[in-house]
Coordinates of C-alpha atoms in Angstrom, one line a residue:
Chain A
M1153 CA -5.2 -27.9 8.5
I1154 CA -3.2 -25.2 10.3
T1155 CA -3.6 -24.6 13.8
V1156 CA -2.4 -21.7 15.8
S1157 CA -2.8 -21.4 19.4
D1158 CA -2.0 -18.6 21.5
L1159 CA 0.7 -17.2 19.6
R1160 CA 2.6 -14.4 21.3
K1161 CA 5.6 -12.2 20.3
V1162 CA 7.2 -9.7 22.2
Y1163 CA 10.0 -7.4 20.8
Q1164 CA 12.6 -5.8 22.9
Q1165 CA 13.0 -2.2 21.9
G1166 CA 15.4 -0.5 24.1
S1167 CA 14.2 -1.1 27.7
K1168 CA 10.6 -1.3 26.5
D1169 CA 8.8 -4.6 25.5
V1170 CA 6.7 -4.2 22.4
V1171 CA 3.9 -6.6 22.2
A1172 CA 3.4 -7.4 18.4
L1173 CA 1.1 -10.4 18.8
D1174 CA -1.0 -10.8 21.8
G1175 CA -2.4 -14.3 22.0
V1176 CA -3.4 -15.2 18.4
S1177 CA -5.3 -18.5 18.0
L1178 CA -6.7 -19.8 14.7
E1179 CA -7.7 -22.8 13.0
V1180 CA -8.3 -23.3 9.3
P1181 CA -9.8 -26.5 8.2
T1182 CA -8.2 -28.5 5.1
G1183 CA -9.4 -27.1 1.8
K1184 CA -10.6 -23.8 3.1
I1185 CA -9.2 -20.3 2.2
H1186 CA -9.1 -18.0 5.3
G1187 CA -8.2 -14.4 5.1
I1188 CA -6.4 -12.5 7.8
V1189 CA -7.0 -8.7 7.4
G1190 CA -5.7 -5.7 9.4
H1191 CA -4.3 -2.3 9.0
S1192 CA -0.6 -1.9 8.8
G1193 CA 0.8 -2.2 12.3
A1194 CA -2.0 -4.5 13.5
G1195 CA 0.7 -7.3 13.5
K1196 CA 0.1 -9.1 10.1
S1197 CA 3.9 -9.2 9.2
T1198 CA 4.9 -10.3 12.6
L1199 CA 2.2 -12.9 12.3
V1200 CA 3.6 -14.2 8.9
R1201 CA 7.1 -14.3 10.2
C1202 CA 6.2 -16.4 13.3
L1203 CA 3.9 -18.8 11.2
T1204 CA 7.1 -19.5 9.0
L1205 CA 9.3 -19.3 12.1
L1206 CA 11.5 -16.7 10.5
D1207 CA 11.1 -15.2 13.8
Q1208 CA 10.7 -17.3 16.9
P1209 CA 7.5 -16.7 18.6
T1210 CA 7.8 -15.7 22.2
S1211 CA 5.2 -18.3 23.2
G1212 CA 2.4 -20.3 21.7
T1213 CA 2.4 -23.2 19.1
V1214 CA 1.8 -23.5 15.3
A1215 CA 0.9 -26.8 13.8
V1216 CA 0.3 -28.1 10.4
N1217 CA -2.1 -31.3 10.4
G1218 CA -1.3 -31.6 14.1
K1219 CA 2.4 -31.5 13.8
E1220 CA 4.1 -28.9 15.6
L1221 CA 6.5 -26.6 13.9
T1222 CA 7.4 -24.6 17.1
N1223 CA 9.8 -26.1 19.6
V1224 CA 11.6 -28.4 17.0
S1225 CA 15.3 -28.7 16.3
T1226 CA 16.8 -26.6 13.3
S1227 CA 17.0 -29.2 10.9
E1228 CA 13.5 -30.5 11.8
L1229 CA 12.5 -27.0 11.3
R1230 CA 13.8 -26.9 7.8
N1231 CA 11.8 -30.0 7.1
A1232 CA 8.8 -28.6 8.8
R1233 CA 9.0 -25.4 6.7
R1234 CA 8.5 -27.4 3.6
R1235 CA 5.1 -28.3 4.7
I1236 CA 4.1 -24.8 4.3
G1237 CA 4.3 -23.1 0.9
M1238 CA 4.8 -19.4 1.1
V1239 CA 3.9 -16.8 -1.5
F1240 CA 5.2 -13.3 -1.0
Q1241 CA 3.8 -9.9 -1.9
H1242 CA 6.6 -9.3 -4.4
A1243 CA 7.1 -12.9 -5.3
N1244 CA 10.7 -12.8 -4.3
L1245 CA 11.9 -14.8 -7.2
F1246 CA 15.6 -15.3 -7.7
D1247 CA 16.7 -13.0 -10.7
S1248 CA 19.6 -15.4 -11.6
R1249 CA 17.4 -18.2 -12.3
T1250 CA 14.7 -18.8 -15.1
T1251 CA 11.1 -19.7 -14.3
E1252 CA 11.8 -23.5 -14.3
Q1253 CA 15.0 -23.0 -12.2
N1254 CA 13.1 -20.9 -9.6
V1255 CA 10.5 -23.6 -9.3
A1256 CA 13.1 -26.3 -9.2
Y1257 CA 14.9 -24.5 -6.1
P1258 CA 13.2 -26.3 -3.3
L1259 CA 13.8 -29.8 -4.9
E1260 CA 17.4 -28.9 -5.5
L1261 CA 17.9 -28.4 -1.8
V1262 CA 17.2 -32.0 -1.0
G1263 CA 18.9 -33.4 -3.8
T1264 CA 16.2 -34.7 -5.9
P1265 CA 17.3 -36.4 -9.1
K1266 CA 17.1 -34.0 -12.2
E1267 CA 14.6 -35.9 -14.1
Q1268 CA 12.3 -36.1 -11.2
I1269 CA 12.8 -32.4 -10.8
A1270 CA 12.1 -31.8 -14.5
T1271 CA 8.7 -33.6 -14.4
K1272 CA 7.6 -32.0 -11.3
V1273 CA 8.6 -28.5 -12.6
A1274 CA 6.7 -29.1 -16.0
E1275 CA 3.7 -30.2 -14.0
L1276 CA 3.6 -27.2 -12.0
L1277 CA 4.2 -24.8 -14.7
E1278 CA 1.3 -26.4 -16.4
L1279 CA -0.9 -26.0 -13.3
V1280 CA -0.2 -22.1 -13.1
G1281 CA -0.4 -21.9 -17.1
L1282 CA 3.2 -20.8 -17.5
S1283 CA 4.6 -23.6 -19.5
T1284 CA 5.6 -21.3 -22.4
F1285 CA 7.6 -19.2 -20.0
A1286 CA 9.9 -22.0 -18.6
K1287 CA 13.1 -20.5 -19.9
A1288 CA 12.2 -16.7 -19.2
Y1289 CA 13.9 -14.8 -16.4
P1290 CA 11.9 -13.1 -13.8
S1291 CA 12.7 -9.7 -15.3
Q1292 CA 11.0 -10.8 -18.6
L1293 CA 7.7 -11.7 -16.9
S1294 CA 4.8 -9.3 -15.8
G1295 CA 4.0 -8.8 -12.2
G1296 CA 1.0 -11.4 -12.4
Q1297 CA 3.3 -13.9 -14.1
R1298 CA 6.0 -13.5 -11.5
Q1299 CA 3.4 -14.1 -8.8
R1300 CA 2.4 -17.4 -10.7
V1301 CA 5.8 -18.5 -10.6
G1302 CA 6.0 -17.8 -6.9
I1303 CA 2.9 -19.9 -6.5
A1304 CA 4.3 -22.7 -8.5
R1305 CA 7.5 -22.6 -6.4
A1306 CA 5.5 -22.6 -3.1
L1307 CA 3.8 -25.7 -4.2
T1308 CA 6.9 -27.6 -5.3
T1309 CA 7.3 -29.5 -1.9
D1310 CA 3.6 -30.6 -1.9
P1311 CA 2.9 -28.5 1.1
D1312 CA -0.2 -28.8 3.2
V1313 CA -0.7 -25.2 3.7
L1314 CA -0.3 -22.4 1.4
L1315 CA 0.6 -19.1 3.2
C1316 CA 0.2 -15.9 1.0
D1317 CA 1.5 -12.7 2.4
E1318 CA -0.2 -9.7 0.6
P1319 CA 0.0 -11.9 -2.6
T1320 CA -2.0 -9.3 -4.6
S1321 CA -1.1 -6.0 -3.0
A1322 CA 1.4 -5.1 -5.9
L1323 CA -0.9 -6.1 -8.5
D1324 CA -3.5 -4.2 -10.7
P1325 CA -7.2 -5.1 -10.1
K1326 CA -7.4 -7.5 -13.2
T1327 CA -4.3 -9.4 -12.4
T1328 CA -5.6 -9.5 -8.7
D1329 CA -8.6 -11.4 -9.7
E1330 CA -6.8 -13.8 -11.9
I1331 CA -4.1 -14.7 -9.2
L1332 CA -7.2 -15.1 -6.8
E1333 CA -9.0 -17.3 -9.2
L1334 CA -5.8 -19.4 -9.7
V1335 CA -5.6 -19.8 -5.8
K1336 CA -9.1 -21.0 -5.6
E1337 CA -8.6 -23.5 -8.5
L1338 CA -5.6 -24.8 -6.7
R1339 CA -7.4 -25.2 -3.6
D1340 CA -9.9 -27.3 -5.4
R1341 CA -7.6 -29.4 -7.2
L1342 CA -5.2 -29.9 -4.3
N1343 CA -7.4 -29.8 -1.5
I1344 CA -4.8 -27.3 0.2
T1345 CA -5.5 -25.2 3.2
V1346 CA -4.8 -21.5 2.1
L1347 CA -4.0 -18.6 4.6
I1348 CA -4.3 -15.2 2.9
I1349 CA -2.8 -12.2 4.9
T1350 CA -4.0 -9.0 3.3
H1351 CA -5.3 -5.5 3.8
E1352 CA -7.5 -5.6 0.9
M1353 CA -11.1 -6.3 1.6
H1354 CA -11.6 -7.2 -2.0
V1355 CA -9.3 -10.2 -1.6
V1356 CA -11.5 -11.4 1.3
K1357 CA -14.6 -11.0 -0.8
Q1358 CA -13.2 -12.6 -3.7
A1359 CA -11.4 -15.7 -2.4
C1360 CA -12.1 -16.3 1.3
D1361 CA -14.3 -18.8 3.0
S1362 CA -13.6 -17.4 6.3
V1363 CA -11.9 -14.2 7.8
S1364 CA -10.2 -12.9 11.0
L1365 CA -9.7 -9.3 11.7
L1366 CA -6.3 -8.7 13.3
E1367 CA -6.1 -5.3 15.4
G1368 CA -3.4 -4.6 17.9
G1369 CA -1.8 -8.1 17.8
K1370 CA -5.1 -9.7 18.7
I1371 CA -7.8 -11.3 16.5
V1372 CA -10.8 -9.3 17.4
E1373 CA -13.4 -10.8 15.0
S1374 CA -13.4 -14.2 13.3
G1375 CA -15.7 -16.5 11.3
S1376 CA -17.2 -17.5 8.0
I1377 CA -17.9 -14.8 5.6
E1378 CA -21.6 -15.3 6.3
Q1379 CA -21.1 -15.0 10.1
V1380 CA -19.1 -11.8 10.1
I1381 CA -21.3 -10.1 7.5
T1382 CA -24.4 -10.6 9.5
N1383 CA -22.8 -9.6 12.7
A1384 CA -24.1 -6.2 12.9
S1385 CA -21.8 -5.3 16.0
G1386 CA -18.7 -6.2 14.3
N1387 CA -16.3 -4.1 12.3
L1388 CA -16.0 -6.6 9.2
A1389 CA -19.7 -6.4 8.2
S1390 CA -19.4 -2.7 7.2
T1391 CA -16.0 -3.0 5.7
L1392 CA -16.9 -6.0 3.6
L1393 CA -20.1 -4.4 2.6
P1394 CA -19.7 -0.7 3.1
L1395 CA -22.5 1.7 2.1
P1396 CA -21.6 4.4 -0.5
G1397 CA -19.6 7.0 1.1
D1398 CA -21.9 9.8 -0.2
A1399 CA -25.2 8.1 1.1
P1400 CA -27.8 11.0 1.6
R1401 CA -28.4 12.0 5.2
A1402 CA -31.6 11.3 6.9
E1403 CA -34.1 13.9 7.0
G1404 CA -37.0 14.3 9.2
S1405 CA -37.4 12.5 12.5
G1406 CA -38.0 8.8 11.5
P1407 CA -35.8 6.1 12.9
V1408 CA -32.9 4.8 10.5
L1409 CA -32.1 1.2 10.5
D1410 CA -29.1 -0.5 9.3
L1411 CA -29.9 -4.0 7.8
L1412 CA -27.4 -6.9 7.1
Y1413 CA -28.6 -10.0 5.6
T1414 CA -27.7 -12.8 3.4
G1415 CA -28.7 -15.5 1.1
Q1416 CA -32.5 -16.2 0.9
Q1417 CA -33.6 -12.9 2.5
A1418 CA -31.5 -11.2 0.1
T1419 CA -33.8 -12.2 -2.7
E1420 CA -36.9 -11.7 -0.8
P1421 CA -38.8 -8.3 -0.8
V1422 CA -37.9 -7.4 2.6
I1423 CA -38.7 -3.7 2.3
S1424 CA -42.2 -4.1 0.7
S1425 CA -43.1 -6.6 3.1
V1426 CA -42.3 -4.2 6.0
A1427 CA -44.2 -1.4 4.4
R1428 CA -47.3 -3.5 3.7
Q1429 CA -47.4 -5.3 7.0
F1430 CA -46.7 -2.2 9.3
N1431 CA -48.4 0.3 7.0
T1432 CA -45.5 2.7 7.0
D1433 CA -43.3 4.3 4.3
V1434 CA -39.8 2.9 3.9
N1435 CA -37.2 5.1 2.5
V1436 CA -33.9 3.5 1.4
L1437 CA -31.1 5.8 2.2
A1438 CA -28.3 3.6 0.8
G1439 CA -27.6 0.1 -0.1
S1440 CA -25.1 -2.4 -1.4
V1441 CA -26.0 -5.8 -2.5
E1442 CA -23.1 -8.2 -3.6
Q1443 CA -22.6 -11.7 -4.6
L1444 CA -19.8 -13.2 -2.8
G1445 CA -18.9 -16.8 -3.5
D1446 CA -22.3 -18.5 -4.2
Q1447 CA -24.1 -16.3 -1.6
Q1448 CA -25.8 -13.0 -1.9
Y1449 CA -25.2 -10.4 0.8
A1450 CA -27.0 -7.0 1.4
H1451 CA -26.4 -4.0 3.5
L1452 CA -29.3 -1.5 3.5
R1453 CA -30.0 1.8 5.4
L1454 CA -33.5 2.5 5.7
Q1455 CA -35.6 5.4 7.2
L1456 CA -39.0 4.7 8.5
N1457 CA -41.8 7.1 9.4
A1458 CA -41.5 8.8 12.7
D1459 CA -44.7 7.2 14.0
A1460 CA -43.7 3.6 12.7
D1461 CA -43.9 0.9 15.4
L1462 CA -40.1 0.4 15.6
D1463 CA -40.0 -2.6 17.9
A1464 CA -42.5 -4.5 16.1
I1465 CA -40.5 -3.8 12.9
V1466 CA -37.2 -4.9 14.4
N1467 CA -38.6 -7.9 15.8
H1468 CA -40.1 -8.9 12.4
L1469 CA -36.9 -8.3 10.8
T1470 CA -34.8 -10.2 13.3
S1471 CA -37.0 -13.1 13.1
N1472 CA -36.5 -13.2 9.5
G1473 CA -32.8 -13.7 10.1
I1474 CA -31.8 -10.1 9.4
A1475 CA -29.3 -8.4 11.4
V1476 CA -30.7 -4.9 12.6
T1477 CA -29.1 -1.9 14.1
V1478 CA -31.2 1.1 14.9
K1479 CA -29.3 4.3 14.4
G1480 CA -32.1 6.4 15.8
A1481 CA -33.3 9.6 14.2
K1482 CA -30.4 11.8 12.9
Chain B
M1108 CA 61.8 5.4 -34.2
D1109 CA 65.4 6.0 -32.6
F1110 CA 63.9 5.7 -29.0
F1111 CA 62.6 2.2 -29.5
T1112 CA 65.8 0.3 -29.7
P1113 CA 65.6 -3.6 -29.7
T1114 CA 67.0 -3.3 -26.1
V1115 CA 64.2 -0.9 -25.1
L1116 CA 61.5 -2.9 -26.9
K1117 CA 62.7 -6.1 -25.1
A1118 CA 62.5 -4.3 -21.8
M1119 CA 59.1 -3.2 -22.5
G1120 CA 58.0 -6.6 -23.3
T1121 CA 59.4 -7.9 -19.9
A1122 CA 58.0 -5.0 -18.1
T1123 CA 54.5 -5.8 -19.6
V1124 CA 54.8 -9.4 -18.7
E1125 CA 55.7 -8.4 -15.0
T1126 CA 52.8 -6.1 -14.8
L1127 CA 50.4 -8.9 -16.0
Q1128 CA 52.1 -11.2 -13.6
M1129 CA 51.4 -8.9 -10.7
V1130 CA 48.0 -8.2 -11.8
V1131 CA 47.0 -11.8 -12.3
I1132 CA 48.7 -13.3 -9.2
S1133 CA 47.3 -10.4 -7.0
G1134 CA 43.9 -10.4 -8.8
I1135 CA 43.3 -14.1 -8.2
L1136 CA 44.3 -14.0 -4.6
T1137 CA 42.3 -10.8 -3.8
V1138 CA 39.2 -12.1 -5.5
I1139 CA 39.4 -15.5 -3.7
I1140 CA 40.2 -14.2 -0.1
G1141 CA 38.2 -10.8 -0.6
L1142 CA 35.1 -12.8 -1.7
I1143 CA 35.3 -15.0 1.3
L1144 CA 35.9 -12.0 3.6
G1145 CA 33.1 -10.0 2.1
I1146 CA 30.6 -12.8 2.4
L1147 CA 31.7 -13.2 6.2
L1148 CA 31.3 -9.4 6.7
H1149 CA 27.8 -9.7 5.3
V1150 CA 26.7 -12.8 6.8
T1151 CA 28.0 -12.0 10.4
G1152 CA 26.7 -8.3 10.3
K1153 CA 23.7 -7.0 11.9
G1154 CA 20.6 -8.4 10.5
G1155 CA 22.8 -10.9 8.5
L1156 CA 22.1 -14.6 8.1
H1157 CA 24.3 -15.5 11.0
P1158 CA 25.1 -12.5 13.1
I1159 CA 28.6 -12.8 15.0
R1160 CA 29.1 -9.4 16.6
W1161 CA 32.6 -9.9 17.5
L1162 CA 33.8 -11.3 14.3
N1163 CA 32.1 -8.6 12.5
V1164 CA 33.9 -6.0 14.5
L1165 CA 37.1 -7.5 14.2
L1166 CA 36.7 -8.0 10.3
S1167 CA 35.1 -4.6 9.6
G1168 CA 36.4 -2.2 12.0
I1169 CA 39.9 -3.6 12.7
I1170 CA 41.3 -5.6 9.7
I1171 CA 39.4 -3.8 7.0
N1172 CA 39.2 -0.1 8.0
I1173 CA 42.8 0.1 9.4
T1174 CA 44.2 -1.5 6.3
R1175 CA 42.1 0.7 4.1
S1176 CA 43.1 3.9 5.8
I1177 CA 46.8 3.3 5.0
P1178 CA 47.7 4.9 1.8
F1179 CA 48.9 2.2 -0.4
A1180 CA 52.5 3.6 -1.1
I1181 CA 53.0 3.5 2.6
L1182 CA 51.6 0.1 3.0
M1183 CA 53.5 -1.4 0.3
V1184 CA 56.8 -0.2 1.9
A1185 CA 55.8 -1.3 5.4
L1186 CA 55.1 -4.8 3.8
I1187 CA 58.5 -5.4 2.1
P1188 CA 59.9 -7.6 5.3
F1189 CA 56.5 -9.5 5.2
S1190 CA 56.7 -10.2 1.5
A1191 CA 60.3 -11.3 1.9
L1192 CA 59.1 -13.7 4.8
I1193 CA 56.4 -15.1 2.7
V1194 CA 58.0 -15.5 -0.9
G1195 CA 61.7 -15.5 0.0
A1196 CA 62.2 -12.3 -2.0
S1197 CA 61.7 -8.7 -1.3
L1198 CA 62.1 -7.6 -5.0
G1199 CA 60.2 -8.5 -8.3
P1200 CA 56.6 -9.1 -9.3
I1201 CA 55.9 -12.1 -7.1
A1202 CA 57.1 -10.2 -4.0
A1203 CA 55.1 -7.1 -5.1
S1204 CA 52.1 -9.3 -5.5
V1205 CA 51.9 -10.2 -1.8
S1206 CA 51.5 -6.3 -0.8
L1207 CA 49.2 -5.7 -3.8
T1208 CA 47.0 -8.5 -2.5
I1209 CA 47.0 -7.4 1.0
G1210 CA 46.2 -3.8 -0.1
T1211 CA 43.4 -4.7 -2.3
I1212 CA 41.6 -7.3 -0.3
P1213 CA 39.9 -5.0 2.0
F1214 CA 38.7 -2.8 -0.9
F1215 CA 37.4 -5.8 -2.8
A1216 CA 35.8 -7.2 0.2
R1217 CA 34.0 -4.0 1.1
L1218 CA 32.6 -3.9 -2.6
V1219 CA 31.4 -7.5 -2.4
E1220 CA 29.6 -6.7 0.9
T1221 CA 28.0 -3.9 -0.7
A1222 CA 26.7 -6.1 -3.7
L1223 CA 25.4 -8.6 -1.2
R1224 CA 23.8 -5.9 0.8
D1225 CA 22.1 -4.7 -2.3
I1226 CA 20.0 -8.0 -2.5
N1227 CA 16.4 -7.7 -1.4
H1228 CA 16.1 -9.4 2.1
G1229 CA 12.9 -11.0 0.8
K1230 CA 14.9 -13.3 -1.3
V1231 CA 16.9 -14.7 1.7
D1232 CA 13.5 -15.0 3.5
A1233 CA 12.3 -17.0 0.7
A1234 CA 15.2 -19.3 0.6
L1235 CA 14.9 -20.0 4.4
V1236 CA 11.2 -20.6 4.1
M1237 CA 11.6 -23.1 1.4
G1238 CA 14.0 -25.1 3.7
S1239 CA 17.5 -23.9 2.8
T1240 CA 20.3 -24.2 5.3
K1241 CA 22.3 -21.0 5.8
M1242 CA 25.2 -22.5 3.7
Q1243 CA 22.7 -23.3 0.9
T1244 CA 21.4 -19.8 1.1
I1245 CA 24.7 -18.4 0.7
R1246 CA 25.9 -20.8 -2.2
K1247 CA 22.5 -20.8 -4.1
V1248 CA 21.0 -17.6 -3.5
L1249 CA 23.3 -14.8 -2.1
I1250 CA 26.3 -15.4 -4.3
P1251 CA 24.4 -16.1 -7.6
E1252 CA 22.1 -13.0 -7.0
A1253 CA 25.0 -10.7 -6.1
M1254 CA 27.1 -12.1 -9.2
P1255 CA 26.4 -9.0 -11.4
G1256 CA 27.7 -6.8 -8.6
I1257 CA 30.6 -9.0 -7.7
V1258 CA 31.7 -9.1 -11.4
A1259 CA 31.6 -5.4 -11.4
A1260 CA 33.5 -5.1 -8.2
T1261 CA 36.2 -7.6 -9.8
T1262 CA 36.5 -5.3 -12.8
T1263 CA 36.9 -2.2 -10.6
T1264 CA 39.6 -4.1 -8.5
I1265 CA 41.5 -5.1 -11.1
V1266 CA 41.7 -1.7 -12.7
T1267 CA 42.8 -0.6 -9.4
L1268 CA 45.3 -3.2 -9.2
I1269 CA 46.9 -2.2 -12.5
G1270 CA 47.2 1.3 -11.1
Y1271 CA 48.7 0.0 -7.7
S1272 CA 51.1 -2.3 -9.7
A1273 CA 52.7 0.8 -11.4
M1274 CA 53.3 2.1 -7.8
A1275 CA 54.6 -1.3 -6.7
G1276 CA 57.1 -1.1 -9.8
L1277 CA 58.7 1.8 -8.2
V1278 CA 59.8 -0.1 -4.8
G1279 CA 61.3 -3.2 -6.6
G1280 CA 58.1 -4.9 -8.3
G1281 CA 59.5 -4.1 -11.8
G1282 CA 56.8 -3.9 -14.6
L1283 CA 55.6 -1.0 -16.5
G1284 CA 55.6 1.4 -13.5
R1285 CA 59.4 0.8 -13.0
M1286 CA 59.8 1.3 -16.8
A1287 CA 58.1 4.7 -16.9
Y1288 CA 60.3 5.7 -13.9
T1289 CA 63.5 4.5 -15.4
Y1290 CA 63.1 5.8 -18.9
G1291 CA 60.5 8.6 -18.4
Y1292 CA 61.5 10.1 -15.2
T1293 CA 65.3 9.6 -14.7
R1294 CA 66.2 9.7 -18.3
Y1295 CA 63.4 12.1 -19.4
N1296 CA 62.6 9.9 -22.3
M1297 CA 59.2 11.1 -23.3
P1298 CA 58.3 8.5 -26.2
I1299 CA 59.1 5.5 -23.8
M1300 CA 56.9 7.2 -21.0
L1301 CA 54.2 7.8 -23.4
A1302 CA 54.4 4.1 -24.7
T1303 CA 54.1 2.9 -21.3
I1304 CA 51.0 5.0 -20.7
V1305 CA 49.5 3.7 -23.9
I1306 CA 50.0 0.1 -22.9
I1307 CA 48.4 0.7 -19.4
V1308 CA 45.6 2.5 -20.9
I1309 CA 45.0 -0.4 -23.3
L1310 CA 45.2 -3.0 -20.5
V1311 CA 42.6 -1.0 -18.3
Q1312 CA 40.2 -0.7 -21.3
L1313 CA 40.6 -4.4 -22.1
V1314 CA 39.6 -5.2 -18.5
Q1315 CA 37.0 -2.9 -18.5
I1316 CA 35.4 -4.1 -21.7
I1317 CA 35.8 -7.8 -20.9
G1318 CA 34.2 -7.2 -17.2
D1319 CA 31.3 -5.2 -18.6
A1320 CA 30.6 -7.9 -21.2
I1321 CA 30.6 -10.5 -18.5
A1322 CA 28.4 -8.4 -16.2
R1323 CA 26.0 -8.0 -19.1
K1324 CA 25.9 -11.6 -19.9
I1325 CA 25.2 -12.8 -16.4
D1326 CA 22.9 -10.0 -15.2
H1327 CA 19.2 -10.9 -15.5
R1328 CA 17.8 -8.3 -13.3

């Protein structure tokens, strides 16, 4: 479990103070994968550097399994860092070392006996599926393979938390999915807590149990995938389940409704039940239905007849657990 | 082959050995001291692993830039009394090695600094995040990762030293520079002049070939 409370980071830029993190609080339970999304400049990089204490936060605390990383001595900090395994965007492997030497690095630091290192490294390479590349140098590996080595290296110290900073942003879509599958598999096998910082919504959809939206150094929205997708007033819902960009415009004067719903409701014939019960025509302007994890999610834009009983329909939908936003006639 | 009498051949052998002495002694000293200095420059610099502003300014601005701005021929002459103080002689290859070393250290230190600066900062972050001490980061990450660059810098420096050693020969260092001056310039003995040039060219080529081979072998980038 990783707990971040009221993390603030203020940089001095000339005579001005720049607030990069403005009170970030966050808790990820053990065994969960949590995504932090945000545009560039939202404070993602600063957050990563503060979580690993590469930068000292101005105030606030970071704790792993209840043990604080902030406000400790330099030597304690080095040990504390070993409880967080970090995966970088560009893997940041050491080019002068082979795959196995890269993975062995964190153990060398603390003088682990050679045989013990060899066993651990072999085990980790097996885990990430790179046993045959033990003697290869990073330059001989593909981007996806390099990231696998990076993940193995991050796991060498048996950390409690895996912190991934844009782990797939430099990879192609197919490799991205492979790496995310690997992360999920490792979470299941090692029951490790994973924090993924990314700007790719695809990563959140593919791998995360919960997500936070970082904006201007603050977390403006946070929750499980189900919570944020069915929160019609939030930003994440429409970014996670966007409607096609070239959705047809509404014609006529009928009210337009945006529906967000999940699970059970997604498989039920919502539209036809509305049409039947309220004796109105329902025109689907746009829609997207996706399977995320083991849940189905839908985002639909409907237009009703101008004379439809809007309030009753909205009530009916809401009571069925569907988040509704009335766009009005366009 | 009238020009190459046994006396001349013997003198040429001695001169080659003297040149090698100068290059090897000053080469080893330059690499050791320059490496330390280059690492200090990088590590204490802005954004470095352990910034110390005053030390960086002292090393970079005062020692290195001032030394580098003095033409080697002048620096060498100016350092003669200092060489005499250190090795007890102002003549000969050993004495010349002192000024050669002092003249090339700043050059090599800058090259090392550049090689270190070329390392992606993410690697240093990775090393620190995995719990490395600053010393471990320097020893196990910075130096090995910069090694191809450091080897190339060493090659360039030794080639420069061979050139400088010829100049040092003129002011009492001996070696092939002296030989070329004595026979080629004052006696206008062209064949012997050419022979010294050939030897120097071969030396430089050998250093470059060996240096490149080592760099290729250790470069896994």
